[in-house]
N, CA, C and O atoms as a printed pandas DataFrame, in Angstrom:
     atom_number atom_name residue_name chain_id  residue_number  x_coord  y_coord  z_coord
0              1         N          UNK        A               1   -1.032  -11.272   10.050
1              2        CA          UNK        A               1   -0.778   -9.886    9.722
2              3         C          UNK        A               1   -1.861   -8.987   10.295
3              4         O          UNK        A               1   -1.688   -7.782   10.479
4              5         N          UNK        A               2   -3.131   -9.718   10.603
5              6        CA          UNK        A               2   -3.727   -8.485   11.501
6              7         C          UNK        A               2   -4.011   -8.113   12.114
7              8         O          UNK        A               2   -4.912   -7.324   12.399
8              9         N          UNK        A               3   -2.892   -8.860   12.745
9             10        CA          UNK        A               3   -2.707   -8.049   14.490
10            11         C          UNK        A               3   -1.668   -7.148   13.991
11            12         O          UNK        A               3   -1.975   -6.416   14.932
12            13         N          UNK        A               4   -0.690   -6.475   13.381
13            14        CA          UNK        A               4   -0.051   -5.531   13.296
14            15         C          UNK        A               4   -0.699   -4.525   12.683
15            16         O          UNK        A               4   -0.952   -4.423   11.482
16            17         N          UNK        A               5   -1.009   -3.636   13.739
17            18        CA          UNK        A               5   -1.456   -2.041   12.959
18            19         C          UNK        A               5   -0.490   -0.875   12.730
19            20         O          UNK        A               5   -0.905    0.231   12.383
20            21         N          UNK        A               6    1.212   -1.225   12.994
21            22        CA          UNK        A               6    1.906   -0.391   13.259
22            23         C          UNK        A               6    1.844    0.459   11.690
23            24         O          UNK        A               6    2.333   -0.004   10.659
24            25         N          UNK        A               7    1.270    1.527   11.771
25            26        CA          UNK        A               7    1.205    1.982    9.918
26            27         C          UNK        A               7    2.632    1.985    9.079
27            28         O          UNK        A               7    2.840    1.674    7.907
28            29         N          UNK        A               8    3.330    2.343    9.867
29            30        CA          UNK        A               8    4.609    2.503    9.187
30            31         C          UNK        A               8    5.846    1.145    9.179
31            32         O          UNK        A               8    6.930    1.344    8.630
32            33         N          UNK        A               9    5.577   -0.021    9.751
33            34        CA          UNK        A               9    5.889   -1.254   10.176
34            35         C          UNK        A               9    5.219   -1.716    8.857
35            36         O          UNK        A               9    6.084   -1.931    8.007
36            37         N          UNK        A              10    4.032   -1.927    8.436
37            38        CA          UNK        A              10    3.421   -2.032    7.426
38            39         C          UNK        A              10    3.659   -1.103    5.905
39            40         O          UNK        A              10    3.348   -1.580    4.814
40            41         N          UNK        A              11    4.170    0.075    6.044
41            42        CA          UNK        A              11    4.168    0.369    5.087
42            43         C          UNK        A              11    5.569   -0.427    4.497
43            44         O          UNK        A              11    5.596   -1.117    3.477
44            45         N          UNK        A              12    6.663   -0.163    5.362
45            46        CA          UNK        A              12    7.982   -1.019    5.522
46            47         C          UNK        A              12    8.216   -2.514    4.378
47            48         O          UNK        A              12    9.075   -2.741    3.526
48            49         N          UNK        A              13    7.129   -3.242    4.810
49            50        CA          UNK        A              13    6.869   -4.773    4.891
50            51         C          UNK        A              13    6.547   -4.628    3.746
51            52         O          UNK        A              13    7.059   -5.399    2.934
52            53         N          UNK        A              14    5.639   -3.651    3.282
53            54        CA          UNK        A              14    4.828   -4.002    1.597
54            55         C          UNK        A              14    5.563   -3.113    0.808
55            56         O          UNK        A              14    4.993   -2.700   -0.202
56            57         N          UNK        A              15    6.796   -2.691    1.056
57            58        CA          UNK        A              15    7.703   -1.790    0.107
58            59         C          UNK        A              15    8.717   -2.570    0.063
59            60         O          UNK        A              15    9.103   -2.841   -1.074
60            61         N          UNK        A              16    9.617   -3.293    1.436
61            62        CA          UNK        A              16   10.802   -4.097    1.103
62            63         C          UNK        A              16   11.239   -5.575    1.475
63            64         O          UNK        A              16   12.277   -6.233    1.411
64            65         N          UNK        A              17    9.538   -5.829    2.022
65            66        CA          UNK        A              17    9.655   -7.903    2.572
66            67         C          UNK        A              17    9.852   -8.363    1.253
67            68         O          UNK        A              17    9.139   -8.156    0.271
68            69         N          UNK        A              18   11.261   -9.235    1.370
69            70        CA          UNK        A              18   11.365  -10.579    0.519
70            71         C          UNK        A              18   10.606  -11.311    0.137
71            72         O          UNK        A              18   11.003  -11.711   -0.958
72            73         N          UNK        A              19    9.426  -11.886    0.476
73            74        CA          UNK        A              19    8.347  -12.150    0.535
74            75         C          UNK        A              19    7.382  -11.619    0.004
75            76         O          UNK        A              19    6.688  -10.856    0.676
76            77         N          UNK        A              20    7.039  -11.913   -1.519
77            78        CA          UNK        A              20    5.689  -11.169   -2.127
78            79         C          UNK        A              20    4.544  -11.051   -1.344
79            80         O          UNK        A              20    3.907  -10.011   -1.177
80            81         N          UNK        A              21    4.202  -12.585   -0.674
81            82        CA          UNK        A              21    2.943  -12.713    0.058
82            83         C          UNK        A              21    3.122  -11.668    1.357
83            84         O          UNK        A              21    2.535  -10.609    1.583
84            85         N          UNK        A              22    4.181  -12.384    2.145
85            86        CA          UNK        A              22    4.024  -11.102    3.028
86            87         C          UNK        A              22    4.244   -9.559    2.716
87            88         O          UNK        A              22    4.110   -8.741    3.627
88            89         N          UNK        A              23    4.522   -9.233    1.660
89            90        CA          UNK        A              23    3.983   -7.710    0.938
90            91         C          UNK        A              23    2.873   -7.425    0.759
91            92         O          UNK        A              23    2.474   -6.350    1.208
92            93         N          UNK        A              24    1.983   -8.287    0.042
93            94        CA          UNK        A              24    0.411   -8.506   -0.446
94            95         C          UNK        A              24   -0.162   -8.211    0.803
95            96         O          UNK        A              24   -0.973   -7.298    0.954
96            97         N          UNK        A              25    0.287   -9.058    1.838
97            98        CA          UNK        A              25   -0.707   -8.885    3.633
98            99         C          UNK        A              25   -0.175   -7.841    4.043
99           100         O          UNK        A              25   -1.026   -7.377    4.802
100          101         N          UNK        A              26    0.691   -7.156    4.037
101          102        CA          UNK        A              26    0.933   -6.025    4.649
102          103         C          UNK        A              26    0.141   -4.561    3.855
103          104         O          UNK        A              26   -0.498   -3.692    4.448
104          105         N          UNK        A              27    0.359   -4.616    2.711
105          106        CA          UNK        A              27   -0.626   -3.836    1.392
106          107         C          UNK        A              27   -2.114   -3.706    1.686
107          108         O          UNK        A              27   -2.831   -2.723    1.502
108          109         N          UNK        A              28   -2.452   -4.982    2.215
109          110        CA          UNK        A              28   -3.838   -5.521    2.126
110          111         C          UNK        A              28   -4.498   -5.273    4.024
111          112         O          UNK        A              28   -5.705   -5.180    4.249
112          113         N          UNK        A              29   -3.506   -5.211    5.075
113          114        CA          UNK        A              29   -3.681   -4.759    6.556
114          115         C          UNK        A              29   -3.359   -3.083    6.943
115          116         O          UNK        A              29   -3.256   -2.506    8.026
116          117         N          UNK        A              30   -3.242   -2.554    5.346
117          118        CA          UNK        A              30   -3.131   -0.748    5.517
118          119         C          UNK        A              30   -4.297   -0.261    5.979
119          120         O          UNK        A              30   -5.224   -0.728    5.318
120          121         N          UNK        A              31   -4.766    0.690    7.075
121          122        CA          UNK        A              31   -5.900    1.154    6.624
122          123         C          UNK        A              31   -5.351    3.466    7.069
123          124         O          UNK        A              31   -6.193    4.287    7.432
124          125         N          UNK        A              32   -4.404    3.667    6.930
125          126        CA          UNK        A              32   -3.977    4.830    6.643
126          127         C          UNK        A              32   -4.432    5.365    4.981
127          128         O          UNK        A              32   -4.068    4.866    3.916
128          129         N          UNK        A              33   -5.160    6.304    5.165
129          130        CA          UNK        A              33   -4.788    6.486    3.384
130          131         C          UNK        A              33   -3.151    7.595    3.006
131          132         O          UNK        A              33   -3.214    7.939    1.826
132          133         N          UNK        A              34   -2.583    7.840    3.305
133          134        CA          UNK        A              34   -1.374    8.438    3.214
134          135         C          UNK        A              34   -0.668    7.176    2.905
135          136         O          UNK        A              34    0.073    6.963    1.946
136          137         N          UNK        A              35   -1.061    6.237    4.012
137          138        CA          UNK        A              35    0.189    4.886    4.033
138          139         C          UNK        A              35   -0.089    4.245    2.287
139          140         O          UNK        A              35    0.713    3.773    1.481
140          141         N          UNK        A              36   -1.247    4.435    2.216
141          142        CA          UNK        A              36   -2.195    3.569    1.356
142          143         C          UNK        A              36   -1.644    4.128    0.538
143          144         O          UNK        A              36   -0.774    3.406    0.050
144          145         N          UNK        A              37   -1.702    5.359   -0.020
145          146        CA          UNK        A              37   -0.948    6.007   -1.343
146          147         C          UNK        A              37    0.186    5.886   -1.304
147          148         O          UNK        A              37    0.704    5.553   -2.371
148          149         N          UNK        A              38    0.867    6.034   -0.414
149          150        CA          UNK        A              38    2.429    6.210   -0.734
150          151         C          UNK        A              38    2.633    4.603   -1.335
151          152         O          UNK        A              38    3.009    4.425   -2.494
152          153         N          UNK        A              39    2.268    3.194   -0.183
153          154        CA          UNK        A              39    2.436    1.784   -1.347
154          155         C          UNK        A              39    1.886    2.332   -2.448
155          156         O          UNK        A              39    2.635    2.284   -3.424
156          157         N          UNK        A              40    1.024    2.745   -2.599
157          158        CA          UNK        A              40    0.068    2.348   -4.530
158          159         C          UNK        A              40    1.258    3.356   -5.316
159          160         O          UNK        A              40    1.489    3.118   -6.502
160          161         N          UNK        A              41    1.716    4.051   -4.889
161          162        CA          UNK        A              41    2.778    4.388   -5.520
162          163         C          UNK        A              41    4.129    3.675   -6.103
163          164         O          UNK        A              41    4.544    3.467   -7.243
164          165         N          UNK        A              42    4.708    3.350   -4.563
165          166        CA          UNK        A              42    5.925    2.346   -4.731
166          167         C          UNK        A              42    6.248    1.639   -3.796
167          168         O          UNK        A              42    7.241    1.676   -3.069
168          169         N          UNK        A              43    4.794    0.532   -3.833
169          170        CA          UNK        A              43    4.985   -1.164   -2.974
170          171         C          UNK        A              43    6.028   -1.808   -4.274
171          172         O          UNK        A              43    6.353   -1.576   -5.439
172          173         N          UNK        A              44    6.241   -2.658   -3.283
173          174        CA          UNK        A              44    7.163   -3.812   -4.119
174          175         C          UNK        A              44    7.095   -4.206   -4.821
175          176         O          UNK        A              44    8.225   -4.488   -5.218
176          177         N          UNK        A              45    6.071   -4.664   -5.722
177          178        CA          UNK        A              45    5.707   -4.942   -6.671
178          179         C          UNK        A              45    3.858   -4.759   -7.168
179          180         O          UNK        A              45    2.946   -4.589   -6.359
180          181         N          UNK        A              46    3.728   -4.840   -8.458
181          182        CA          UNK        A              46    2.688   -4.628   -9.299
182          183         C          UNK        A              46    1.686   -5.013   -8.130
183          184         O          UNK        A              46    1.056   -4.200   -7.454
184          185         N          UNK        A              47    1.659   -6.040   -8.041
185          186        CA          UNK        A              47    0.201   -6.935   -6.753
186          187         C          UNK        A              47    0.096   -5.915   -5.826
187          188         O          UNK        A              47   -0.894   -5.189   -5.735
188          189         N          UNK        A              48    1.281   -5.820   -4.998
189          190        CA          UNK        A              48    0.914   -4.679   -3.804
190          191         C          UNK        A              48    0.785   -3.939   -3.749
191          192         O          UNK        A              48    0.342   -3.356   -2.759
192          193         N          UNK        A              49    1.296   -3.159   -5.472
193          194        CA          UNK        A              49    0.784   -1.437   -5.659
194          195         C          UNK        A              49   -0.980   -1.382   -5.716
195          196         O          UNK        A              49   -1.719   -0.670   -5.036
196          197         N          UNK        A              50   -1.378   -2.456   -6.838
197          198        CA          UNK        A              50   -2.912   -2.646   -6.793
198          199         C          UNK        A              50   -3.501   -2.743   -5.461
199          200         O          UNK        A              50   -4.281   -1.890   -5.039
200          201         N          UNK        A              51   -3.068   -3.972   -4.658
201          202        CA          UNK        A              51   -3.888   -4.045   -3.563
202          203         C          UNK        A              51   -4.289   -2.984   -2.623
203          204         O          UNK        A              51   -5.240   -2.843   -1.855
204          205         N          UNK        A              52   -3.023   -2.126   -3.002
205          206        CA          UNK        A              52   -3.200   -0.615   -1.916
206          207         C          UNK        A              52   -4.316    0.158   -2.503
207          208         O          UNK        A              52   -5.478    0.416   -2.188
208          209         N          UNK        A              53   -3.454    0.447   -3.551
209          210        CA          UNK        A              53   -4.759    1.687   -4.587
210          211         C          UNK        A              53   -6.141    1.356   -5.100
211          212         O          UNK        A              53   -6.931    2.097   -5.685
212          213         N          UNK        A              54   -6.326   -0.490   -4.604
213          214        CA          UNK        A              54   -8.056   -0.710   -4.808
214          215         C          UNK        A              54   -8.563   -0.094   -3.106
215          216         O          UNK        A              54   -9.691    0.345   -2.880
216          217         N          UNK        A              55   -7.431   -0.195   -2.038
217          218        CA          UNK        A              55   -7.995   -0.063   -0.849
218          219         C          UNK        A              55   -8.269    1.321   -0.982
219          220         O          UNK        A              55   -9.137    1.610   -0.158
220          221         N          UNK        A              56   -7.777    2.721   -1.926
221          222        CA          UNK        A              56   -7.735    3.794   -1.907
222          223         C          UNK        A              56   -9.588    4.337   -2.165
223          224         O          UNK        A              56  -10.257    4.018   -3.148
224          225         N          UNK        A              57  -10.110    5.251   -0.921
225          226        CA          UNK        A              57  -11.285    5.517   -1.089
226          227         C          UNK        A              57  -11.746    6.865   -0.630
227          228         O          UNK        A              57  -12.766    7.248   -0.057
228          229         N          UNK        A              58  -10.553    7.526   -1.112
229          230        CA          UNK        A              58  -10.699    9.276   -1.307
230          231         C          UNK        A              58  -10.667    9.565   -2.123
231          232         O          UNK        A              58   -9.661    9.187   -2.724
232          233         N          UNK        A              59  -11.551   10.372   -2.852
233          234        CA          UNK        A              59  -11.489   10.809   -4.311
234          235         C          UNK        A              59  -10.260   11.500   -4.307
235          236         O          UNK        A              59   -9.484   11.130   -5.188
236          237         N          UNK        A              60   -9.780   12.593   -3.403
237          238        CA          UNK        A              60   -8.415   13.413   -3.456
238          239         C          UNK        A              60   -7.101   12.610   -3.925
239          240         O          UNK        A              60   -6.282   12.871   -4.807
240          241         N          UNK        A              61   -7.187   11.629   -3.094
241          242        CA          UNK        A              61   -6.372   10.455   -3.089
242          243         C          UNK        A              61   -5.952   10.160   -4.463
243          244         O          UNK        A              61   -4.998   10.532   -5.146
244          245         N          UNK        A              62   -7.190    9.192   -4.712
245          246        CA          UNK        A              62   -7.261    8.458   -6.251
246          247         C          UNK        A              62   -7.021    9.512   -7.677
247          248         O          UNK        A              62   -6.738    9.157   -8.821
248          249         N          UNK        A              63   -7.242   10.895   -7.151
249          250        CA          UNK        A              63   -6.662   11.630   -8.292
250          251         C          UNK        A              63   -5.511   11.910   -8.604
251          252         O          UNK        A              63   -5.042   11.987   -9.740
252          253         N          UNK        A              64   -4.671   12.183   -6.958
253          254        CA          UNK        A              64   -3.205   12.676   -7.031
254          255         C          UNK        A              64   -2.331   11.194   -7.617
255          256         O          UNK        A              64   -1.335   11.274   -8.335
256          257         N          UNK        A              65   -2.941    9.866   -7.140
257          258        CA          UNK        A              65   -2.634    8.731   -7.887
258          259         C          UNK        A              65   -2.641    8.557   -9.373
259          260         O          UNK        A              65   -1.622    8.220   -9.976
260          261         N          UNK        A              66   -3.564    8.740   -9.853
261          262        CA          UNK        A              66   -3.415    8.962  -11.134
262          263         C          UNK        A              66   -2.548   10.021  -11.767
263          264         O          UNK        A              66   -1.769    9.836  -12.702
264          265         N          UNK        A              67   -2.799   11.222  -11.100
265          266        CA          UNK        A              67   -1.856   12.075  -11.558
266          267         C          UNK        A              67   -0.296   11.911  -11.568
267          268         O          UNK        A              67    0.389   12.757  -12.143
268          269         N          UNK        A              68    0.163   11.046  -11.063
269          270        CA          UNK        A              68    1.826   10.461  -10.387
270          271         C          UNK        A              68    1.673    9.694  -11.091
271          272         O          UNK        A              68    2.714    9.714  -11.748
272          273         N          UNK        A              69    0.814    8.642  -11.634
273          274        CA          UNK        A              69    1.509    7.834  -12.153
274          275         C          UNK        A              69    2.619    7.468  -13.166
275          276         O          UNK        A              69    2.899    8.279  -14.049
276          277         N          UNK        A              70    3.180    6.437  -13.090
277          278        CA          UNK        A              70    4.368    6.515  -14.210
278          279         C          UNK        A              70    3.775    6.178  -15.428
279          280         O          UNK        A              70    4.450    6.156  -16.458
């Protein structure tokens, strides 16, 4: 997975791969923070929402995250 930097190929993968793990590596090979929030929002599941939003390291970011959350 990290040879693919395509951001949006990745965002793709960790929102609708069959594949938890390959969600987790795609979550975990983000380095967009837009890409990064939009998974920590609504990746595929619980694991890949975390893995995004620990990668999240804008304060702007991490607030509007919290603020959305469900």
């Amino acid at each position: 997975m990290s040879q693919v930097t395509d951001q949006a190929l990745l965002v793709d993968l960790a929102k609708n791969d069959q594949s938890s793990k390959l969600r987790a590596n795609a979550a975990q090979a983000l380095t967009d923070p837009a890409s990064l929030l939009d998974v920590a929002r609504q990746g595929g599941d619980l694991i890949v929402r975390l893995k995004a939003a620990e990668r999240l390291n804008e304060p702007a970011l991490l607030i509007e995250l919290v603020r959305t959350a469900k």
